[in-house]
């Protein structure tokens, strides 16, 4: 089976925990995974499967450890047409920028040719005290689309 590169962006660590939990589930289903917390563009394979998990920081912004990747994509304009990806956002619906980070990163990836597989998961921490729970259900369904 394919290797899935999990990319997490987190301010307080919740997106990292969610990504690590999803990696365990994917590995139990026979996938190999590579976990990258706040990678640079040169750290990433420019083909294959990515699973992006990010929290939203500030006014809908990417966390500080993932913003440099978005900046590199914007500046270097890589061809990402050989990438398919899943998208998971974590945020609080008490803000009008709820899951703004994953939405903007998803647009950026698609603008450079990447194709999303399945629906984006948006986890509301007001409804899910343990964000790993909805992520677990989602990733099981997402893996069946691969």
mmCIF file of C-alpha atoms in Angstrom:
data_model
loop_
_atom_site.group_PDB
_atom_site.id
_atom_site.type_symbol
_atom_site.label_atom_id
_atom_site.label_comp_id
_atom_site.label_asym_id
_atom_site.label_seq_id
_atom_site.Cartn_x
_atom_site.Cartn_y
_atom_site.Cartn_z
ATOM 1 C CA UNK A 1 0.000 0.000 0.000
ATOM 2 C CA UNK A 2 0.975 3.626 -0.409
ATOM 3 C CA UNK A 3 2.913 5.729 2.056
ATOM 4 C CA UNK A 4 0.880 8.589 3.480
ATOM 5 C CA UNK A 5 2.788 11.703 4.509
ATOM 6 C CA UNK A 6 1.046 13.294 7.488
ATOM 7 C CA UNK A 7 1.699 17.016 7.800
ATOM 8 C CA UNK A 8 0.680 18.728 11.021
ATOM 9 C CA UNK A 9 0.563 22.345 12.033
ATOM 10 C CA UNK A 10 -0.091 23.097 15.656
ATOM 11 C CA UNK A 11 0.261 25.836 18.220
ATOM 12 C CA UNK A 12 -0.608 23.885 21.370
ATOM 13 C CA UNK A 13 -0.037 20.338 20.124
ATOM 14 C CA UNK A 14 -3.591 19.169 19.448
ATOM 15 C CA UNK A 15 -3.110 18.812 15.684
ATOM 16 C CA UNK A 16 0.065 16.807 16.295
ATOM 17 C CA UNK A 17 -1.817 14.426 18.610
ATOM 18 C CA UNK A 18 -4.625 14.048 16.084
ATOM 19 C CA UNK A 19 -2.176 13.379 13.232
ATOM 20 C CA UNK A 20 -0.267 10.808 15.304
ATOM 21 C CA UNK A 21 -3.511 9.048 16.244
ATOM 22 C CA UNK A 22 -4.604 8.918 12.597
ATOM 23 C CA UNK A 23 -1.178 7.551 11.609
ATOM 24 C CA UNK A 24 -1.654 4.657 14.039
ATOM 25 C CA UNK A 25 -5.041 3.851 12.540
ATOM 26 C CA UNK A 26 -3.688 4.021 8.985
ATOM 27 C CA UNK A 27 -0.755 1.781 9.896
ATOM 28 C CA UNK A 28 -3.161 -0.747 11.440
ATOM 29 C CA UNK A 29 -4.974 -0.729 8.086
ATOM 30 C CA UNK A 30 -1.756 -1.615 6.248
ATOM 31 C CA UNK A 31 -0.554 1.821 5.139
ATOM 32 C CA UNK A 32 2.918 3.101 5.850
ATOM 33 C CA UNK A 33 3.090 6.642 7.174
ATOM 34 C CA UNK A 34 5.603 9.414 7.563
ATOM 35 C CA UNK A 35 4.907 12.078 10.194
ATOM 36 C CA UNK A 36 6.149 15.627 9.638
ATOM 37 C CA UNK A 37 5.346 18.366 12.140
ATOM 38 C CA UNK A 38 5.774 21.772 10.489
ATOM 39 C CA UNK A 39 7.849 20.595 7.503
ATOM 40 C CA UNK A 40 9.523 22.706 4.865
ATOM 41 C CA UNK A 41 8.739 22.103 1.201
ATOM 42 C CA UNK A 42 12.041 20.297 0.669
ATOM 43 C CA UNK A 43 11.049 17.775 3.392
ATOM 44 C CA UNK A 44 7.967 16.701 1.423
ATOM 45 C CA UNK A 45 7.584 14.245 -1.429
ATOM 46 C CA UNK A 46 6.097 16.071 -4.422
ATOM 47 C CA UNK A 47 4.006 13.055 -5.385
ATOM 48 C CA UNK A 48 1.758 10.635 -3.565
ATOM 49 C CA UNK A 49 -0.582 11.033 -0.614
ATOM 50 C CA UNK A 50 -0.556 13.797 1.959
ATOM 51 C CA UNK A 51 -2.824 14.084 4.973
ATOM 52 C CA UNK A 52 -2.775 17.640 6.311
ATOM 53 C CA UNK A 53 -3.908 18.306 9.886
ATOM 54 C CA UNK A 54 -3.813 21.836 11.237
ATOM 55 C CA UNK A 55 -5.266 23.923 13.986
ATOM 56 C CA UNK A 56 -6.293 27.516 13.356
ATOM 57 C CA UNK A 57 -4.337 30.260 15.068
ATOM 58 C CA UNK A 58 -5.267 33.884 15.622
ATOM 59 C CA UNK A 59 -7.676 35.277 13.037
ATOM 60 C CA UNK A 60 -7.915 32.152 10.879
ATOM 61 C CA UNK A 61 -4.151 31.885 10.420
ATOM 62 C CA UNK A 62 -1.912 28.872 10.044
ATOM 63 C CA UNK A 63 0.119 27.973 13.133
ATOM 64 C CA UNK A 64 3.657 29.381 13.242
ATOM 65 C CA UNK A 65 5.182 25.968 12.469
ATOM 66 C CA UNK A 66 3.163 25.567 9.229
ATOM 67 C CA UNK A 67 3.149 29.138 7.889
ATOM 68 C CA UNK A 68 6.674 28.799 6.436
ATOM 69 C CA UNK A 69 5.505 25.883 4.258
ATOM 70 C CA UNK A 70 2.622 27.956 2.900
ATOM 71 C CA UNK A 71 5.052 30.808 2.223
ATOM 72 C CA UNK A 72 7.423 28.463 0.361
ATOM 73 C CA UNK A 73 4.583 27.144 -1.801
ATOM 74 C CA UNK A 74 3.492 30.695 -2.601
ATOM 75 C CA UNK A 75 7.039 31.821 -3.443
ATOM 76 C CA UNK A 76 8.353 28.716 -5.235
ATOM 77 C CA UNK A 77 5.142 27.849 -7.116
ATOM 78 C CA UNK A 78 5.772 24.061 -7.147
ATOM 79 C CA UNK A 79 3.768 21.733 -9.377
ATOM 80 C CA UNK A 80 1.691 19.695 -6.922
ATOM 81 C CA UNK A 81 -0.400 17.918 -9.556
ATOM 82 C CA UNK A 82 1.046 14.552 -8.471
ATOM 83 C CA UNK A 83 -0.292 15.064 -4.929
ATOM 84 C CA UNK A 84 -3.608 13.860 -3.603
ATOM 85 C CA UNK A 85 -4.462 14.884 -0.077
ATOM 86 C CA UNK A 86 -6.879 14.751 2.802
ATOM 87 C CA UNK A 87 -7.610 17.818 4.921
ATOM 88 C CA UNK A 88 -8.389 18.021 8.648
ATOM 89 C CA UNK A 89 -8.883 21.271 10.523
ATOM 90 C CA UNK A 90 -9.230 21.891 14.239
ATOM 91 C CA UNK A 91 -10.787 25.042 15.623
ATOM 92 C CA UNK A 92 -13.461 26.632 17.752
ATOM 93 C CA UNK A 93 -16.801 27.622 16.266
ATOM 94 C CA UNK A 94 -16.996 30.538 18.689
ATOM 95 C CA UNK A 95 -14.771 32.362 16.178
ATOM 96 C CA UNK A 96 -15.929 33.480 12.753
ATOM 97 C CA UNK A 97 -12.595 32.227 11.367
ATOM 98 C CA UNK A 98 -13.433 28.652 12.426
ATOM 99 C CA UNK A 99 -11.021 26.260 10.652
ATOM 100 C CA UNK A 100 -9.748 29.115 8.511
ATOM 101 C CA UNK A 101 -6.236 27.646 8.430
ATOM 102 C CA UNK A 102 -7.157 24.347 6.772
ATOM 103 C CA UNK A 103 -9.455 26.121 4.327
ATOM 104 C CA UNK A 104 -6.700 28.496 3.186
ATOM 105 C CA UNK A 105 -4.077 25.743 3.012
ATOM 106 C CA UNK A 106 -6.451 23.533 1.046
ATOM 107 C CA UNK A 107 -7.009 26.361 -1.476
ATOM 108 C CA UNK A 108 -3.264 26.907 -1.758
ATOM 109 C CA UNK A 109 -2.606 23.224 -2.453
ATOM 110 C CA UNK A 110 -5.416 23.051 -5.024
ATOM 111 C CA UNK A 111 -4.185 26.250 -6.694
ATOM 112 C CA UNK A 112 -0.907 24.413 -7.294
ATOM 113 C CA UNK A 113 -2.551 21.314 -8.758
ATOM 114 C CA UNK A 114 -3.062 19.028 -5.736
ATOM 115 C CA UNK A 115 -6.373 17.141 -5.587
ATOM 116 C CA UNK A 116 -8.309 16.581 -2.389
ATOM 117 C CA UNK A 117 -9.696 13.118 -1.685
ATOM 118 C CA UNK A 118 -12.944 13.035 0.287
ATOM 119 C CA UNK A 119 -14.521 15.785 2.311
ATOM 120 C CA UNK A 120 -12.572 18.113 4.572
ATOM 121 C CA UNK A 121 -13.015 17.321 8.275
ATOM 122 C CA UNK A 122 -13.529 20.333 10.517
ATOM 123 C CA UNK A 123 -13.308 19.467 14.210
ATOM 124 C CA UNK A 124 -15.007 21.913 16.577
ATOM 125 C CA UNK A 125 -13.327 21.722 19.971
ATOM 126 C CA UNK A 126 -16.503 23.070 21.565
ATOM 127 C CA UNK A 127 -18.339 19.922 20.464
ATOM 128 C CA UNK A 128 -15.469 17.451 20.701
ATOM 129 C CA UNK A 129 -13.388 17.729 23.848
ATOM 130 C CA UNK A 130 -11.177 14.922 22.482
ATOM 131 C CA UNK A 131 -10.507 15.816 18.819
ATOM 132 C CA UNK A 132 -9.016 12.383 18.167
ATOM 133 C CA UNK A 133 -12.520 10.861 18.364
ATOM 134 C CA UNK A 134 -14.048 12.474 15.233
ATOM 135 C CA UNK A 135 -10.664 12.215 13.488
ATOM 136 C CA UNK A 136 -10.645 8.449 14.059
ATOM 137 C CA UNK A 137 -14.061 7.994 12.464
ATOM 138 C CA UNK A 138 -13.180 10.260 9.546
ATOM 139 C CA UNK A 139 -9.794 8.674 8.744
ATOM 140 C CA UNK A 140 -11.326 5.189 8.617
ATOM 141 C CA UNK A 141 -13.754 6.395 5.935
ATOM 142 C CA UNK A 142 -11.060 8.422 4.156
ATOM 143 C CA UNK A 143 -8.725 5.410 3.918
ATOM 144 C CA UNK A 144 -11.415 3.458 2.059
ATOM 145 C CA UNK A 145 -11.336 6.126 -0.691
ATOM 146 C CA UNK A 146 -7.639 5.500 -1.382
#
